[in-house]
CSV table of C-alpha atoms in Angstrom, one decimal:
chain,number,residue,atom,x,y,z
A,1,UNK,CA,17.5,-5.5,9.9
A,2,UNK,CA,15.7,-6.0,6.5
A,3,UNK,CA,14.4,-9.6,6.3
A,4,UNK,CA,13.5,-9.7,2.6
A,5,UNK,CA,15.4,-9.3,-0.7
A,6,UNK,CA,14.3,-6.1,-2.5
A,7,UNK,CA,14.8,-4.9,-6.0
A,8,UNK,CA,14.0,-1.5,-7.8
A,9,UNK,CA,10.8,-1.4,-9.8
A,10,UNK,CA,10.3,1.6,-12.2
A,11,UNK,CA,6.7,2.4,-12.7
A,12,UNK,CA,5.7,2.5,-16.4
A,13,UNK,CA,7.9,5.5,-17.3
A,14,UNK,CA,5.9,7.8,-15.0
A,15,UNK,CA,8.9,9.1,-13.1
A,16,UNK,CA,8.7,7.0,-10.0
A,17,UNK,CA,10.6,4.0,-8.7
A,18,UNK,CA,10.0,1.9,-5.6
A,19,UNK,CA,11.5,-1.3,-4.3
A,20,UNK,CA,9.5,-4.5,-4.5
A,21,UNK,CA,10.3,-7.9,-3.1
A,22,UNK,CA,12.1,-10.1,-5.6
A,23,UNK,CA,10.3,-13.4,-6.5
A,24,UNK,CA,6.8,-12.1,-5.7
A,25,UNK,CA,4.5,-11.1,-8.5
A,26,UNK,CA,3.8,-7.5,-9.3
A,27,UNK,CA,0.5,-6.4,-10.7
A,28,UNK,CA,0.7,-3.1,-12.7
A,29,UNK,CA,-2.2,-1.7,-14.7
A,30,UNK,CA,-4.2,1.4,-15.7
A,31,UNK,CA,-7.4,1.7,-13.7
A,32,UNK,CA,-9.3,4.6,-15.3
A,33,UNK,CA,-7.4,7.8,-14.8
A,34,UNK,CA,-5.0,6.1,-12.3
A,35,UNK,CA,-2.0,4.0,-13.0
A,36,UNK,CA,-1.6,1.3,-10.2
A,37,UNK,CA,1.1,-1.1,-9.1
A,38,UNK,CA,0.5,-3.6,-6.3
A,39,UNK,CA,2.3,-6.4,-4.7
A,40,UNK,CA,0.7,-8.9,-2.4
A,41,UNK,CA,3.2,-10.7,-0.2
A,42,UNK,CA,2.3,-13.2,2.5
A,43,UNK,CA,3.6,-10.7,5.2
A,44,UNK,CA,2.4,-7.3,3.7
A,45,UNK,CA,0.9,-5.5,0.8
A,46,UNK,CA,2.3,-2.6,-1.0
A,47,UNK,CA,0.8,-0.3,-3.6
A,48,UNK,CA,1.5,2.8,-5.7
A,49,UNK,CA,-1.2,4.8,-7.5
A,50,UNK,CA,-0.3,7.7,-9.8
A,51,UNK,CA,-2.9,10.1,-11.3
A,52,UNK,CA,-3.7,13.8,-11.2
A,53,UNK,CA,-6.3,13.3,-8.4
A,54,UNK,CA,-4.4,10.9,-6.2
A,55,UNK,CA,-3.8,12.3,-2.7
A,56,UNK,CA,-4.1,11.2,0.9
A,57,UNK,CA,-7.7,12.3,0.9
A,58,UNK,CA,-8.3,10.0,-2.1
A,59,UNK,CA,-6.5,7.2,-0.4
A,60,UNK,CA,-8.4,7.6,2.9
A,61,UNK,CA,-11.7,7.1,1.1
A,62,UNK,CA,-11.1,3.3,1.2
A,63,UNK,CA,-11.5,3.0,5.0
A,64,UNK,CA,-14.5,2.2,7.0
A,65,UNK,CA,-15.5,4.7,9.8
A,66,UNK,CA,-14.1,2.4,12.5
A,67,UNK,CA,-10.5,3.0,11.2
A,68,UNK,CA,-8.3,5.3,13.3
A,69,UNK,CA,-6.8,7.9,11.0
A,70,UNK,CA,-3.6,9.5,12.2
A,71,UNK,CA,-2.4,13.0,11.4
A,72,UNK,CA,-0.7,14.0,8.2
A,73,UNK,CA,3.0,14.6,8.7
A,74,UNK,CA,5.0,16.7,6.2
A,75,UNK,CA,8.2,15.4,4.8
A,76,UNK,CA,10.3,15.6,1.6
A,77,UNK,CA,10.2,13.0,-1.2
A,78,UNK,CA,12.3,13.5,-4.3
A,79,UNK,CA,13.2,17.0,-3.1
A,80,UNK,CA,9.5,18.1,-3.1
A,81,UNK,CA,6.9,18.5,-0.3
A,82,UNK,CA,5.0,15.3,0.6
A,83,UNK,CA,2.9,14.0,3.4
A,84,UNK,CA,2.8,10.7,5.4
A,85,UNK,CA,-0.2,9.3,7.1
A,86,UNK,CA,-1.0,6.1,9.1
A,87,UNK,CA,-4.4,4.4,9.5
A,88,UNK,CA,-5.1,1.6,12.0
A,89,UNK,CA,-7.9,-0.5,10.7
A,90,UNK,CA,-9.6,-2.9,13.1
A,91,UNK,CA,-10.2,-6.6,12.3
A,92,UNK,CA,-13.3,-7.1,10.2
A,93,UNK,CA,-15.4,-10.0,9.0
A,94,UNK,CA,-18.0,-10.4,6.4
A,95,UNK,CA,-20.4,-13.2,5.5
A,96,UNK,CA,-21.8,-13.9,2.1
A,97,UNK,CA,-24.1,-16.6,0.6
A,98,UNK,CA,-22.8,-18.6,-2.4
A,99,UNK,CA,-24.6,-21.2,-4.5
A,100,UNK,CA,-23.1,-24.6,-4.4
A,101,UNK,CA,-24.1,-28.0,-5.8
A,102,UNK,CA,-25.8,-28.7,-2.5
A,103,UNK,CA,-27.7,-25.4,-2.2
A,104,UNK,CA,-26.6,-22.1,-0.6
A,105,UNK,CA,-23.5,-22.0,1.5
A,106,UNK,CA,-22.6,-19.1,3.8
A,107,UNK,CA,-18.9,-18.2,3.9
A,108,UNK,CA,-17.2,-15.8,6.3
A,109,UNK,CA,-14.0,-14.0,5.5
A,110,UNK,CA,-12.0,-12.3,8.3
A,111,UNK,CA,-9.4,-9.6,7.8
A,112,UNK,CA,-7.0,-9.0,10.8
A,113,UNK,CA,-6.3,-5.6,12.3
A,114,UNK,CA,-3.9,-3.8,9.9
A,115,UNK,CA,-1.7,-0.8,9.8
A,116,UNK,CA,-1.7,1.2,6.6
A,117,UNK,CA,1.1,3.7,5.9
A,118,UNK,CA,0.9,6.1,3.0
A,119,UNK,CA,3.2,8.7,1.4
A,120,UNK,CA,1.6,11.2,-1.0
A,121,UNK,CA,3.6,13.6,-3.2
A,122,UNK,CA,4.2,14.5,-6.8
A,123,UNK,CA,6.7,13.4,-9.5
A,124,UNK,CA,9.0,15.8,-11.2
A,125,UNK,CA,6.3,16.2,-13.9
A,126,UNK,CA,3.7,17.2,-11.3
A,127,UNK,CA,1.8,13.9,-11.3
A,128,UNK,CA,0.3,13.0,-8.0
A,129,UNK,CA,1.2,9.7,-6.3
A,130,UNK,CA,0.3,7.7,-3.2
A,131,UNK,CA,2.7,4.9,-2.1
A,132,UNK,CA,1.2,2.5,0.5
A,133,UNK,CA,2.5,-0.2,2.9
A,134,UNK,CA,0.0,-2.4,4.7
A,135,UNK,CA,0.9,-4.9,7.4
A,136,UNK,CA,-1.0,-6.9,9.9
A,137,UNK,CA,-0.9,-5.0,13.2
A,138,UNK,CA,0.6,-7.9,15.1
A,139,UNK,CA,3.4,-8.2,12.6
A,140,UNK,CA,4.4,-4.5,12.4
A,141,UNK,CA,7.3,-4.7,14.8
A,142,UNK,CA,8.7,-7.8,13.0
A,143,UNK,CA,8.4,-6.1,9.6
A,144,UNK,CA,9.5,-2.6,10.7
A,145,UNK,CA,12.9,-2.6,9.0
A,146,UNK,CA,11.3,-3.8,5.7
A,147,UNK,CA,8.7,-1.0,6.1
A,148,UNK,CA,11.5,1.6,6.5
A,149,UNK,CA,13.4,0.2,3.5
A,150,UNK,CA,10.3,0.3,1.3
A,151,UNK,CA,9.4,3.9,2.3
A,152,UNK,CA,13.0,5.0,1.8
A,153,UNK,CA,13.1,3.4,-1.7
A,154,UNK,CA,10.7,5.9,-3.2
A,155,UNK,CA,12.7,7.8,-5.9
A,156,UNK,CA,11.8,10.0,-8.8
A,157,UNK,CA,13.5,10.4,-12.2
């Protein structure tokens, strides 16, 4: 059962709509040749990128070599061929040095193991897109109905 309240979010008149969680900020902007929309919720992250060069290969470039990349699976989105892919990224940590009033302070950030799910396809106008759902690996079962809802919400105009 879906645990969150979702609402449709058209993406800048580019022919694609997804559902986002109501009451959580949405960041939408142009980033060079790519138009991006992202939402950072406490339980997951979602993103959409549209541009002529967006593809699963483009999306996979963000992962470190330790990530486990699953196979591409064909499906239909908006009546056109598309592909789905999952990546399991292990937990990571990084430490950096930052100046403070008392000298240099080391800070460590940790990212938990996460599952990334992406759908890549094209809009009716032929513009490439990647839609992504990211959830902490230990929360995937709890959030599975919301993941399914989000993926099913992809529509084209």
